[in-house]
mmCIF file of C-alpha atoms (C1' of nucleotides) in Angstrom:
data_model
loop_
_atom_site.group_PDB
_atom_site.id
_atom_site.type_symbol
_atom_site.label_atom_id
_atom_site.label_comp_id
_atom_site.label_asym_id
_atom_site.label_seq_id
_atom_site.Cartn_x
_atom_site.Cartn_y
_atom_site.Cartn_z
ATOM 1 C CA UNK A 1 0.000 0.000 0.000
ATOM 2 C CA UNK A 2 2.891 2.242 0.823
ATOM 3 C CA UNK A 3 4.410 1.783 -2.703
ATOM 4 C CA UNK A 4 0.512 2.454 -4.217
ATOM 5 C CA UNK A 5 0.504 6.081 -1.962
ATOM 6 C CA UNK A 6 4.116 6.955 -3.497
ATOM 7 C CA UNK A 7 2.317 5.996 -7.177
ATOM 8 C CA UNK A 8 -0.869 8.214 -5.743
ATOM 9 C CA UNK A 9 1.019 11.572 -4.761
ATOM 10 C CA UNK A 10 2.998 10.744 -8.085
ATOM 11 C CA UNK A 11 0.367 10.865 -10.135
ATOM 12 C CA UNK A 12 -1.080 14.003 -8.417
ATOM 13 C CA UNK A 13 2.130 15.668 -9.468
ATOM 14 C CA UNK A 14 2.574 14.892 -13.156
ATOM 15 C CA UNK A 15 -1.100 16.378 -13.400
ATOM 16 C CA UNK A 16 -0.398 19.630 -11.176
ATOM 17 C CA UNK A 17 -3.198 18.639 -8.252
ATOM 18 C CA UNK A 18 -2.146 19.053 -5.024
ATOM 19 C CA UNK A 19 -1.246 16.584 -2.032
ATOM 20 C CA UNK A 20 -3.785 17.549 0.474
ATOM 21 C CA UNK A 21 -4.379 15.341 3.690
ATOM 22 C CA UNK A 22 -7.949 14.382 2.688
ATOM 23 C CA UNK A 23 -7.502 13.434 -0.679
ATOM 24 C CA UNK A 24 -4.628 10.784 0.982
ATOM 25 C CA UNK A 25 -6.717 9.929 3.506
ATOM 26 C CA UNK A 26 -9.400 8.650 1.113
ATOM 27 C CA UNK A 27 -7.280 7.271 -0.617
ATOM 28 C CA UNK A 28 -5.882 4.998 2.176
ATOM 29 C CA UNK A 29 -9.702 3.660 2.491
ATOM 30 C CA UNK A 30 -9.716 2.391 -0.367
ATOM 31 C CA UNK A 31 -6.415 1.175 -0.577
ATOM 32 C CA UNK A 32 -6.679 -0.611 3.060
ATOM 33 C CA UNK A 33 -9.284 -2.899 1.116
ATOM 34 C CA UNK A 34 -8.869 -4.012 -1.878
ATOM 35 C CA UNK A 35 -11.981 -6.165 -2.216
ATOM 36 C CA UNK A 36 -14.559 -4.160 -0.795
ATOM 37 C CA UNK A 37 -16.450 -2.171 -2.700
ATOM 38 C CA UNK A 38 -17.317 0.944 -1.101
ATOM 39 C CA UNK A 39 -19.775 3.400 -1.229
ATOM 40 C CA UNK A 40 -19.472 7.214 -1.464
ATOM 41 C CA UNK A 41 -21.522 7.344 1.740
ATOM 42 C CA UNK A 42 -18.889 4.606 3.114
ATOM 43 C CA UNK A 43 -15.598 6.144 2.551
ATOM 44 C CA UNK A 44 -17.197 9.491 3.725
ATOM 45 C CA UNK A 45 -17.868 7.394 6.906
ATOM 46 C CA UNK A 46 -14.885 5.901 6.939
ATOM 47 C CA UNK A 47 -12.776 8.498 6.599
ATOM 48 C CA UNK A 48 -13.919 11.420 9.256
ATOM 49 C CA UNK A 49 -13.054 8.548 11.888
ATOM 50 C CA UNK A 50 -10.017 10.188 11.585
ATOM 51 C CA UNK A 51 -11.448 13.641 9.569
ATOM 52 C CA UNK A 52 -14.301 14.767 11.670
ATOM 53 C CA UNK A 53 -13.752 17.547 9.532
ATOM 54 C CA UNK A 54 -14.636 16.317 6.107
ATOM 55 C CA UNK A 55 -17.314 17.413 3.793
ATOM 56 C CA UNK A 56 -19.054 14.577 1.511
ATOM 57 C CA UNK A 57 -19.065 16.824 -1.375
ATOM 58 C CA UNK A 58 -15.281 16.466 -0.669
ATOM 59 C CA UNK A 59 -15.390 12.477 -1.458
ATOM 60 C CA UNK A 60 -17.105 13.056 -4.228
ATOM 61 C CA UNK A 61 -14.991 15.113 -6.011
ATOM 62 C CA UNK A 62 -11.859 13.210 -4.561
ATOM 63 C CA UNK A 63 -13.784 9.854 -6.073
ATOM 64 C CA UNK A 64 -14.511 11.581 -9.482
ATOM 65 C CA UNK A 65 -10.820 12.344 -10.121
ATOM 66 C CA UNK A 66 -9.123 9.023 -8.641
ATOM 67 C CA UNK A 67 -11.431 7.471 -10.906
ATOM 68 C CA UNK A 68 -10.393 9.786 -13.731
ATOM 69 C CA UNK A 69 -7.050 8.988 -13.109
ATOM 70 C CA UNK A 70 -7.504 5.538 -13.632
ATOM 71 C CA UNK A 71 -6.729 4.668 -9.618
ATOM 72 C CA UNK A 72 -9.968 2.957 -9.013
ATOM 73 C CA UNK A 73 -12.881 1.062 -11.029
ATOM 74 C CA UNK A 74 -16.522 2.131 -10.595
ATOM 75 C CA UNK A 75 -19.126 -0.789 -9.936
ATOM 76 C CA UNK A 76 -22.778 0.120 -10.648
ATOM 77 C CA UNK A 77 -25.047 -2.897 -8.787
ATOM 78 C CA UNK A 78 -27.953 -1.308 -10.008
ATOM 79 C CA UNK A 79 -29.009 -0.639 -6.165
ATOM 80 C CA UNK A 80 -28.890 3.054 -6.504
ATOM 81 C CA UNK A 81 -25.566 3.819 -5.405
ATOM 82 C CA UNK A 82 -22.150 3.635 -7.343
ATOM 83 C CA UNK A 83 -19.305 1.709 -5.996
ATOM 84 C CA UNK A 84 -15.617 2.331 -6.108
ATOM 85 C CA UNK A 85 -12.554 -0.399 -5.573
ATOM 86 C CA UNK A 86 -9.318 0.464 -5.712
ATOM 87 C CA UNK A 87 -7.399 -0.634 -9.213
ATOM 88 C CA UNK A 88 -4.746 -3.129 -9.473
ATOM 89 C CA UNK A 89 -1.572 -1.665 -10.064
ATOM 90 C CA UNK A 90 -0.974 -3.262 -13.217
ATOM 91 C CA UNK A 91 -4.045 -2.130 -13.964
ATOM 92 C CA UNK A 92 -4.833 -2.379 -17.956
ATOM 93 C CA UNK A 93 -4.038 -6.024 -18.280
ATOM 94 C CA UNK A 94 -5.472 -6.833 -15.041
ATOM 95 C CA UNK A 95 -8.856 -4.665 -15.778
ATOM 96 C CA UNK A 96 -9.630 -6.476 -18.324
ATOM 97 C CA UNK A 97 -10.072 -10.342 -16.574
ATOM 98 C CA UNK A 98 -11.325 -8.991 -13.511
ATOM 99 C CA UNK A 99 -15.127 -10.046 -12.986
ATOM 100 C CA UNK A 100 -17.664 -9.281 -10.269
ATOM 101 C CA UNK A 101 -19.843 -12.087 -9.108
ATOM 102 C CA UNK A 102 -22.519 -10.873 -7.091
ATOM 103 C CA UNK A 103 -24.519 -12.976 -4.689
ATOM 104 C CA UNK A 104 -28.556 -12.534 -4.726
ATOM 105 C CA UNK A 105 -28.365 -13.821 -1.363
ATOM 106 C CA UNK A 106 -26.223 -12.008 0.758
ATOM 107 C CA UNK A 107 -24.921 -9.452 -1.584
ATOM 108 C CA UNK A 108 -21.882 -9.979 -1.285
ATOM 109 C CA UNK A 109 -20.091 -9.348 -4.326
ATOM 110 C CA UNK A 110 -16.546 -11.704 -4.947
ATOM 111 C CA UNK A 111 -14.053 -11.301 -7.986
ATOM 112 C CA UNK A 112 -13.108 -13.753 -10.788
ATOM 113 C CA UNK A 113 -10.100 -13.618 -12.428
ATOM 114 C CA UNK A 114 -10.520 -14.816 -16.344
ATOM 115 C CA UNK A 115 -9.491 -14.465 -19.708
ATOM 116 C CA UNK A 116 -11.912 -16.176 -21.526
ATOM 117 C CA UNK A 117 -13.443 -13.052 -22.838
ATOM 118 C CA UNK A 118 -10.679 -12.623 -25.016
ATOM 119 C CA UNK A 119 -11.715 -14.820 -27.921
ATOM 120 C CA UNK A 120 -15.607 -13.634 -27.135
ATOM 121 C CA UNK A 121 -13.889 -9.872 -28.312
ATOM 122 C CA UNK A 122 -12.117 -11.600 -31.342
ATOM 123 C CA UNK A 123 -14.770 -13.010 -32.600
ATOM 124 C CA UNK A 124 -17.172 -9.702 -31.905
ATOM 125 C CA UNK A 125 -14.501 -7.671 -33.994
ATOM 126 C CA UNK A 126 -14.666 -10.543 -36.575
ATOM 127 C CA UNK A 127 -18.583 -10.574 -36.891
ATOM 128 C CA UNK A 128 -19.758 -7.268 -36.213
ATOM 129 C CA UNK A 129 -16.428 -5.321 -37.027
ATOM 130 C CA UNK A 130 -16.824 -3.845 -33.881
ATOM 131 C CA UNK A 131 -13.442 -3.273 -31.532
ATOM 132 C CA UNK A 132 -13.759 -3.990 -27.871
ATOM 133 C CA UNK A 133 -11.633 -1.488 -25.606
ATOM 134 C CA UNK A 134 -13.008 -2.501 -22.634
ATOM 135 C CA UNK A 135 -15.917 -4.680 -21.133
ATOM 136 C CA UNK A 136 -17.759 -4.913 -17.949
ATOM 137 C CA UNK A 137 -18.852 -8.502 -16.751
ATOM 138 C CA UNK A 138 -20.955 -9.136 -14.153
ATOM 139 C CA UNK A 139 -22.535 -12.831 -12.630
ATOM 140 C CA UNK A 140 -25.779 -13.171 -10.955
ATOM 141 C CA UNK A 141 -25.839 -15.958 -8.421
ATOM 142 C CA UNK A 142 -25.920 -17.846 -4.937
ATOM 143 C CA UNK A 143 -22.194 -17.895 -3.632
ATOM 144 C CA UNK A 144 -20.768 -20.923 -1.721
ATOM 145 C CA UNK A 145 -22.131 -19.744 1.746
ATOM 146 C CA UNK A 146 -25.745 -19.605 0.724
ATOM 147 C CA UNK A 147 -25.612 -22.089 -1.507
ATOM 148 C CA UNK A 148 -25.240 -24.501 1.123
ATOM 149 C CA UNK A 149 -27.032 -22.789 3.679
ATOM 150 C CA UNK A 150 -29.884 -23.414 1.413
ATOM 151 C CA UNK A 151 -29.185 -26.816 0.537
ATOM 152 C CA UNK A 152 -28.352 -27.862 4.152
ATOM 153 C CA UNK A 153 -31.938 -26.712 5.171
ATOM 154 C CA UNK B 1 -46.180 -8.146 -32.297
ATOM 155 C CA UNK B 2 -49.590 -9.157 -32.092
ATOM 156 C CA UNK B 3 -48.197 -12.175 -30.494
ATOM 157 C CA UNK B 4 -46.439 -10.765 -28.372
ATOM 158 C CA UNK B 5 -49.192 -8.080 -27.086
ATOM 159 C CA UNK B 6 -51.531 -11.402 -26.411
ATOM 160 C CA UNK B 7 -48.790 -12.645 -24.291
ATOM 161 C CA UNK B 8 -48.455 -8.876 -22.376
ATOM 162 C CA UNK B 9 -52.568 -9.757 -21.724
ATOM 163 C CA UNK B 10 -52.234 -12.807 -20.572
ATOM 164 C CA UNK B 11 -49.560 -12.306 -18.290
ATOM 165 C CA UNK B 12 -51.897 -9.216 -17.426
ATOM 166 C CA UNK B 13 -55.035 -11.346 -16.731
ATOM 167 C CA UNK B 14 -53.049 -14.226 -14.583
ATOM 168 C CA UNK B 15 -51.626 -11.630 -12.132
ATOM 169 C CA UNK B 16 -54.889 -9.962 -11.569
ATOM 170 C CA UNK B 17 -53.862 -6.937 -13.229
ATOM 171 C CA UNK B 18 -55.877 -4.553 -15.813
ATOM 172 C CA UNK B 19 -55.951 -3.797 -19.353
ATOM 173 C CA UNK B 20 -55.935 -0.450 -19.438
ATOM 174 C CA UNK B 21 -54.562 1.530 -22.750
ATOM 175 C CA UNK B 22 -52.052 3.632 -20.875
ATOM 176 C CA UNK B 23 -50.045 0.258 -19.989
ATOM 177 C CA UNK B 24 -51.284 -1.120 -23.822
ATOM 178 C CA UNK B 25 -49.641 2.030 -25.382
ATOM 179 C CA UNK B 26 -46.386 1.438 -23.581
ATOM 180 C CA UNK B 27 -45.839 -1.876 -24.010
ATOM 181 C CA UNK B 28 -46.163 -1.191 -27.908
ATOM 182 C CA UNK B 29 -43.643 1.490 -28.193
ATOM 183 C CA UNK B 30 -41.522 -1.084 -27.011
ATOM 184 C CA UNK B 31 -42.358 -3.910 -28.901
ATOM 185 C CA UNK B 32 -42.486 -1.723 -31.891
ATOM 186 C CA UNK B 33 -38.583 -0.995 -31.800
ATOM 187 C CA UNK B 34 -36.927 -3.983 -30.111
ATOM 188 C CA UNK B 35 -33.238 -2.852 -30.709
ATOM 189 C CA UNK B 36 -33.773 -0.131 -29.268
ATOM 190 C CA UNK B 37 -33.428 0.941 -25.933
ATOM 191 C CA UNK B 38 -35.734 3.426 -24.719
ATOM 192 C CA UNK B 39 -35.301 5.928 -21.689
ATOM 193 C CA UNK B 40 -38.297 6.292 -19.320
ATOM 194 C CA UNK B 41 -38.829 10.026 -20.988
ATOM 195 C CA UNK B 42 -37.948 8.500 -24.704
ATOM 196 C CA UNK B 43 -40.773 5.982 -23.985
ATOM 197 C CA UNK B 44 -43.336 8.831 -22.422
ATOM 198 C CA UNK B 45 -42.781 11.133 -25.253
ATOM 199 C CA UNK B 46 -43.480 8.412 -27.874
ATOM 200 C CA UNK B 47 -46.536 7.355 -26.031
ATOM 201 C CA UNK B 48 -47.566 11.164 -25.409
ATOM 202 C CA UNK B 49 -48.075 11.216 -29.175
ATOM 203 C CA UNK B 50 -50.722 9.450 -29.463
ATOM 204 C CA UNK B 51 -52.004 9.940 -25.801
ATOM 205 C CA UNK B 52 -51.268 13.359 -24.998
ATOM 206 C CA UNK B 53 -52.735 12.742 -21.328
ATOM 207 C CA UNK B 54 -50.707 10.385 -19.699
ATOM 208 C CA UNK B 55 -48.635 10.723 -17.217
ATOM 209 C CA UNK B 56 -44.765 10.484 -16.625
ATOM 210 C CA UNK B 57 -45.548 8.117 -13.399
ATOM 211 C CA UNK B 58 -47.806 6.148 -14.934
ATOM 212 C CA UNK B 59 -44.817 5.289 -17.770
ATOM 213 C CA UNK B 60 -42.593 4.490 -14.660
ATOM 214 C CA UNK B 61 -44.976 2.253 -13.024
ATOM 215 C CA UNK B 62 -45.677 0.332 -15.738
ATOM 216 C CA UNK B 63 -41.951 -0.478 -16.640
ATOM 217 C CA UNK B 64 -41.661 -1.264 -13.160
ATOM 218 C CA UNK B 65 -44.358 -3.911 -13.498
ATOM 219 C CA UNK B 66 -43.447 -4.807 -16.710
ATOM 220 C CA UNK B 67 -39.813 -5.434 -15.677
ATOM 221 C CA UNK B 68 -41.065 -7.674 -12.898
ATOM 222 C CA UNK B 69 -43.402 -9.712 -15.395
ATOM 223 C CA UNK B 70 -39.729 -10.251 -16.733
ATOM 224 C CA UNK B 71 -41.592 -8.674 -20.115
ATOM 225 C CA UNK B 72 -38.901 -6.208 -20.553
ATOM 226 C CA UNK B 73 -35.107 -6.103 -19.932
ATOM 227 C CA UNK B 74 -33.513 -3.495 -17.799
ATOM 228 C CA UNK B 75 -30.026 -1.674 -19.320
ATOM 229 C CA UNK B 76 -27.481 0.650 -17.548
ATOM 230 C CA UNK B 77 -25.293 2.914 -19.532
ATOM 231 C CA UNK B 78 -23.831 4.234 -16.186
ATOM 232 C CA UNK B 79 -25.257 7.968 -17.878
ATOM 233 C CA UNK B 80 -28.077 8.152 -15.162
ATOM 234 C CA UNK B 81 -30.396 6.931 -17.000
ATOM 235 C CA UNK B 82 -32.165 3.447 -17.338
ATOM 236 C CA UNK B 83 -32.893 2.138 -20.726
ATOM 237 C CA UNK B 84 -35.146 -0.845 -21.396
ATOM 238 C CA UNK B 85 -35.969 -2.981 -24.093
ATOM 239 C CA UNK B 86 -38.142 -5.683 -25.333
ATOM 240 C CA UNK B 87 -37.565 -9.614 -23.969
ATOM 241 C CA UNK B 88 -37.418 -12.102 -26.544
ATOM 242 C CA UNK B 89 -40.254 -14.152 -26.381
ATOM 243 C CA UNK B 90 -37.877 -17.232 -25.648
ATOM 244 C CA UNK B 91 -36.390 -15.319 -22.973
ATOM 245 C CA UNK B 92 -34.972 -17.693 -20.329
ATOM 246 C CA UNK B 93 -32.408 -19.088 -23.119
ATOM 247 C CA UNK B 94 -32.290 -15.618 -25.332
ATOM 248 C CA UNK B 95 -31.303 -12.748 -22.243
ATOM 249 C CA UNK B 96 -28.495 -15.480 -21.317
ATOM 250 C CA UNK B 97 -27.156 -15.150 -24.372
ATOM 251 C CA UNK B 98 -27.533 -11.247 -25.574
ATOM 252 C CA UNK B 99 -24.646 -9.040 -24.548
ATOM 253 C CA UNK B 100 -24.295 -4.954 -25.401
ATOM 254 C CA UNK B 101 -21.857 -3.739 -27.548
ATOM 255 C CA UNK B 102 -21.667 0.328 -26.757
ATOM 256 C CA UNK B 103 -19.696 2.688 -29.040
ATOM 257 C CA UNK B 104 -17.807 5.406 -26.562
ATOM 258 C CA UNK B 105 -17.865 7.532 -30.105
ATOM 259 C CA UNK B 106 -21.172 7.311 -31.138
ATOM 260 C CA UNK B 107 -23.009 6.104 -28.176
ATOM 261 C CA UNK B 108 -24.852 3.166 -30.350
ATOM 262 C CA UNK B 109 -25.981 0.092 -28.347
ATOM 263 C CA UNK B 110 -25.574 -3.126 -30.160
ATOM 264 C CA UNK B 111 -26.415 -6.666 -29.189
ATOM 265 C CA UNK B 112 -24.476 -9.982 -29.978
ATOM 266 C CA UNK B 113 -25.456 -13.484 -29.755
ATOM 267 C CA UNK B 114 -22.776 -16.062 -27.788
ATOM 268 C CA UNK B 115 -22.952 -18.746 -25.621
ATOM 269 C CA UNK B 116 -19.140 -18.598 -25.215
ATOM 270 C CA UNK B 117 -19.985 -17.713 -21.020
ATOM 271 C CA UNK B 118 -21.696 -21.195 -20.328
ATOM 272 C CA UNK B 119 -17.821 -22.489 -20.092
ATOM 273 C CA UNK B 120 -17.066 -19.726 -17.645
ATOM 274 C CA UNK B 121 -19.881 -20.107 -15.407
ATOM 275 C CA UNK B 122 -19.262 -23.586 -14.885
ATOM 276 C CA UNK B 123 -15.306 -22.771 -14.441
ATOM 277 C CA UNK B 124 -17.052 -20.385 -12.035
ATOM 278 C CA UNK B 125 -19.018 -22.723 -10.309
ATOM 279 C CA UNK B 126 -15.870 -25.451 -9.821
ATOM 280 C CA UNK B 127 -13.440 -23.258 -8.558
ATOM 281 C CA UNK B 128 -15.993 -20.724 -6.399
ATOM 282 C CA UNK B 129 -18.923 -22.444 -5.482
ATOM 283 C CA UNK B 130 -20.497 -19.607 -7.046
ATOM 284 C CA UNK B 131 -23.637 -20.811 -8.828
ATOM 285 C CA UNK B 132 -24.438 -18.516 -11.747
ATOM 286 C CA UNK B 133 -28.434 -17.915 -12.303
ATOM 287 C CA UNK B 134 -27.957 -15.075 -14.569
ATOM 288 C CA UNK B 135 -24.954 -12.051 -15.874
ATOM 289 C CA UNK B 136 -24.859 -8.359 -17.504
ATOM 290 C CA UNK B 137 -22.185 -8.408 -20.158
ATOM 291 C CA UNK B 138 -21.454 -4.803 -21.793
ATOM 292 C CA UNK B 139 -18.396 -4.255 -24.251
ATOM 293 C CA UNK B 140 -17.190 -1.444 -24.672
ATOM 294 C CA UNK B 141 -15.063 0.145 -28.032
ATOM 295 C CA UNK B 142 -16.192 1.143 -31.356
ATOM 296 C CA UNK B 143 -18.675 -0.048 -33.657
ATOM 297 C CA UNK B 144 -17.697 -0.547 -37.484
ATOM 298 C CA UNK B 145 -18.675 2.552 -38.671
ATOM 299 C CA UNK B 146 -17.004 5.247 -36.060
ATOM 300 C CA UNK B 147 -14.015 2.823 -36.157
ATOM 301 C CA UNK B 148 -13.786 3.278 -40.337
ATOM 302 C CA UNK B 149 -14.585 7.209 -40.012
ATOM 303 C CA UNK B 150 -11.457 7.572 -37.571
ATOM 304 C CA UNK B 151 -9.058 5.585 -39.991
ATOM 305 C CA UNK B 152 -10.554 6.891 -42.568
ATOM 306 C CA UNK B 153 -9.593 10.696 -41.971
ATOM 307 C "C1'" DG C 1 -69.453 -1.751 -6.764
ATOM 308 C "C1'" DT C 2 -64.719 -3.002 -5.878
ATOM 309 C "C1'" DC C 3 -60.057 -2.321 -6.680
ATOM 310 C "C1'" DC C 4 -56.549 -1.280 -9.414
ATOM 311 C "C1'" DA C 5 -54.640 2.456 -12.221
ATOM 312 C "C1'" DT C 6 -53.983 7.160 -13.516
ATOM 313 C "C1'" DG C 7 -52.505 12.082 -13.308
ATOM 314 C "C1'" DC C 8 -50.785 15.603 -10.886
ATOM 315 C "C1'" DA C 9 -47.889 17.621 -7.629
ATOM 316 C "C1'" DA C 10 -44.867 17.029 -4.002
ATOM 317 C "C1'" DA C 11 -41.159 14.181 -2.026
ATOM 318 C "C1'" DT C 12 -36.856 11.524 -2.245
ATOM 319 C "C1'" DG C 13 -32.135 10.819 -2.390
ATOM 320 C "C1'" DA C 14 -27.680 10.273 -4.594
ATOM 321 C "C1'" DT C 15 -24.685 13.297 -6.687
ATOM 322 C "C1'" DT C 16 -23.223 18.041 -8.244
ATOM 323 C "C1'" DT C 17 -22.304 22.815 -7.906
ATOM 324 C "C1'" DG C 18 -21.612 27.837 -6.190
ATOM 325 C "C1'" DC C 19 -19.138 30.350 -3.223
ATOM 326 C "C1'" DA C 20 -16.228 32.190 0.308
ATOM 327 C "C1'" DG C 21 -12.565 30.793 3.118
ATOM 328 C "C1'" DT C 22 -8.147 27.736 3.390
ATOM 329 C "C1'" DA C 23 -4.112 25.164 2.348
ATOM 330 C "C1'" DT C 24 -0.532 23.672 -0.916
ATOM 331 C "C1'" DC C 25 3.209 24.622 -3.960
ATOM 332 C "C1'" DG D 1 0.999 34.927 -3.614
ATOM 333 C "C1'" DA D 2 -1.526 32.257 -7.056
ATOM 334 C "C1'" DT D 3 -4.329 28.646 -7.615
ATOM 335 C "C1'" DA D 4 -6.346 24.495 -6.461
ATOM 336 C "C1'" DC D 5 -9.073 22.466 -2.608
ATOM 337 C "C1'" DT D 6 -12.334 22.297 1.092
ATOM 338 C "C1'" DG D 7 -16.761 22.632 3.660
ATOM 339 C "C1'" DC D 8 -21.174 24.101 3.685
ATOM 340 C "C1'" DA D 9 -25.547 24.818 1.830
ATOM 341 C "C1'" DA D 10 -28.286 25.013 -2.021
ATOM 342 C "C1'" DA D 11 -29.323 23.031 -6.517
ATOM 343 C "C1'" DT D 12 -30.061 19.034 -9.783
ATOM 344 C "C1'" DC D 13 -32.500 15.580 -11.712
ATOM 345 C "C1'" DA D 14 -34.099 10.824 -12.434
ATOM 346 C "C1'" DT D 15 -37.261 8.266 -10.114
ATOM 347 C "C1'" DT D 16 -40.869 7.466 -6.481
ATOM 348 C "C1'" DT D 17 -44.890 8.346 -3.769
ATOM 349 C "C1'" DG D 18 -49.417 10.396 -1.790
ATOM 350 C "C1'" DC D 19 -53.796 11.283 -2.853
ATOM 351 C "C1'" DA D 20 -58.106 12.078 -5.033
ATOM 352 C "C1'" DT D 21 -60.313 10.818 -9.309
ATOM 353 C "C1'" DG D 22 -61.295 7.586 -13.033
ATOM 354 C "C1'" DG D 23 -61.726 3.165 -15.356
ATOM 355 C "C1'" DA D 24 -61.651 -2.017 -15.837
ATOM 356 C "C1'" DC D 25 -63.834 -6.188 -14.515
#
DNA sequence: GTCCATGCAAATGATTTGCAGTATC
DNA sequence: GATACTGCAAATCATTTGCATGGAC
């Protein structure tokens, strides 16, 4: 996480924003854990543990730009809010076989890693001459937990 | 489509619910376009042309209950608005199987046919415990024509 | 006649924005 | 010291809801 925060302030730099505590300290949320999936509401929470201070409309805007700077990947569950993870590092390549399974249970929501999709895009570009950049996948389902919980009834 | 409309009544009828030619009108403008996906407003305007009196509630209700009868398919562009569209009358097998292509030039929303996923839900399933019911696939990139007018110039 | 459905207006709620003060470079 | 950033409150805007009236069965 240390070595992501030194990327972070980096970043900040090359594009002339400025280092201020708040935008680290949301940053450390998300970075503290990598497979939730927070909420704007959540790291606003989160983060005047230690910044009674903040303003929410400061998250937001902190969010937007991380996001615009490619640090972390939105997740829309359809539930009404918008959900932000942090990025892998080596993010492009790992972007692209990262998949969200989402359980209609609990709602929990667990990652996939898979490159299946690859040949899916190939043959897309081959049929419909259309060329994939990106993709968003997401699985519907009943994860191990409930699954059994269910069955075990 | 007149098939389809005896189907919307039936389902109608079996759940208790009434005819009326609001709820008529709006399932049309659906059926009557099925590639395209309609915003709540697109779908009130269209039906305000012939019925200049309804109401913009009474279009959101009725996708809401049309949704549920599983009649219509729900669609997020992550633009803040939700777009819907026509289920194939096969659905169970056909939504499993339709994924959106979305040019980030020219905003288009196509839809491709694969089954390529069945192998990763079971891959899914062995090495998870994750058991798929149903996934949201979008693609994002260019479509055939704004990728031609970009190498074209 | 009973309920469900409609239309209108008001409410909701996540996200955005304006602005005056504040901190970073 | 200039400029970006923050906090607060007010504004936005798609969608939802309350309520009295109207229509389907």
């Amino acid at each position: 996480m240390d070595k992501e925060l030194e990327r972070y302030k980096q970043f900040l730099k090359e594009k002339g924003l400025k280092t201020t505590s708040q935008r680290l300290a949301i940053f450390k949320v998300l970075a503290s854990e990598p497979n939730r999936h927070f909420t704007a509401e959540e790291i606003y929470e989160k983060v005047k543990q230690r910044w009674p201070e903040i303003g929410l409309a400061t998250v937001y805007r902190n969010i937007q730009k991380l996001s615009e700077l490619g640090l972390i990947d939105k997740l829309n569950l359809d539930d009404g809010f918008v959900r932000y993870e942090i990025g892998d590092p080596d993010r492009d390549k790992a972007r692209h076989h990262h998949h969200h399974l989402i359980c209609l249970d609990c709602g929990g929501v667990f990652t996939f890693e898979d490159d299946l999709l690859e040949q899916l895009e190939d043959r897309i570009r081959e049929t419909m001459g259309f060329i994939v950049s990106d993709h968003e996948v997401k699985f519907y389902g009943h994860c191990r937990a409930c699954a059994q919980a269910l069955t075990g009834e």
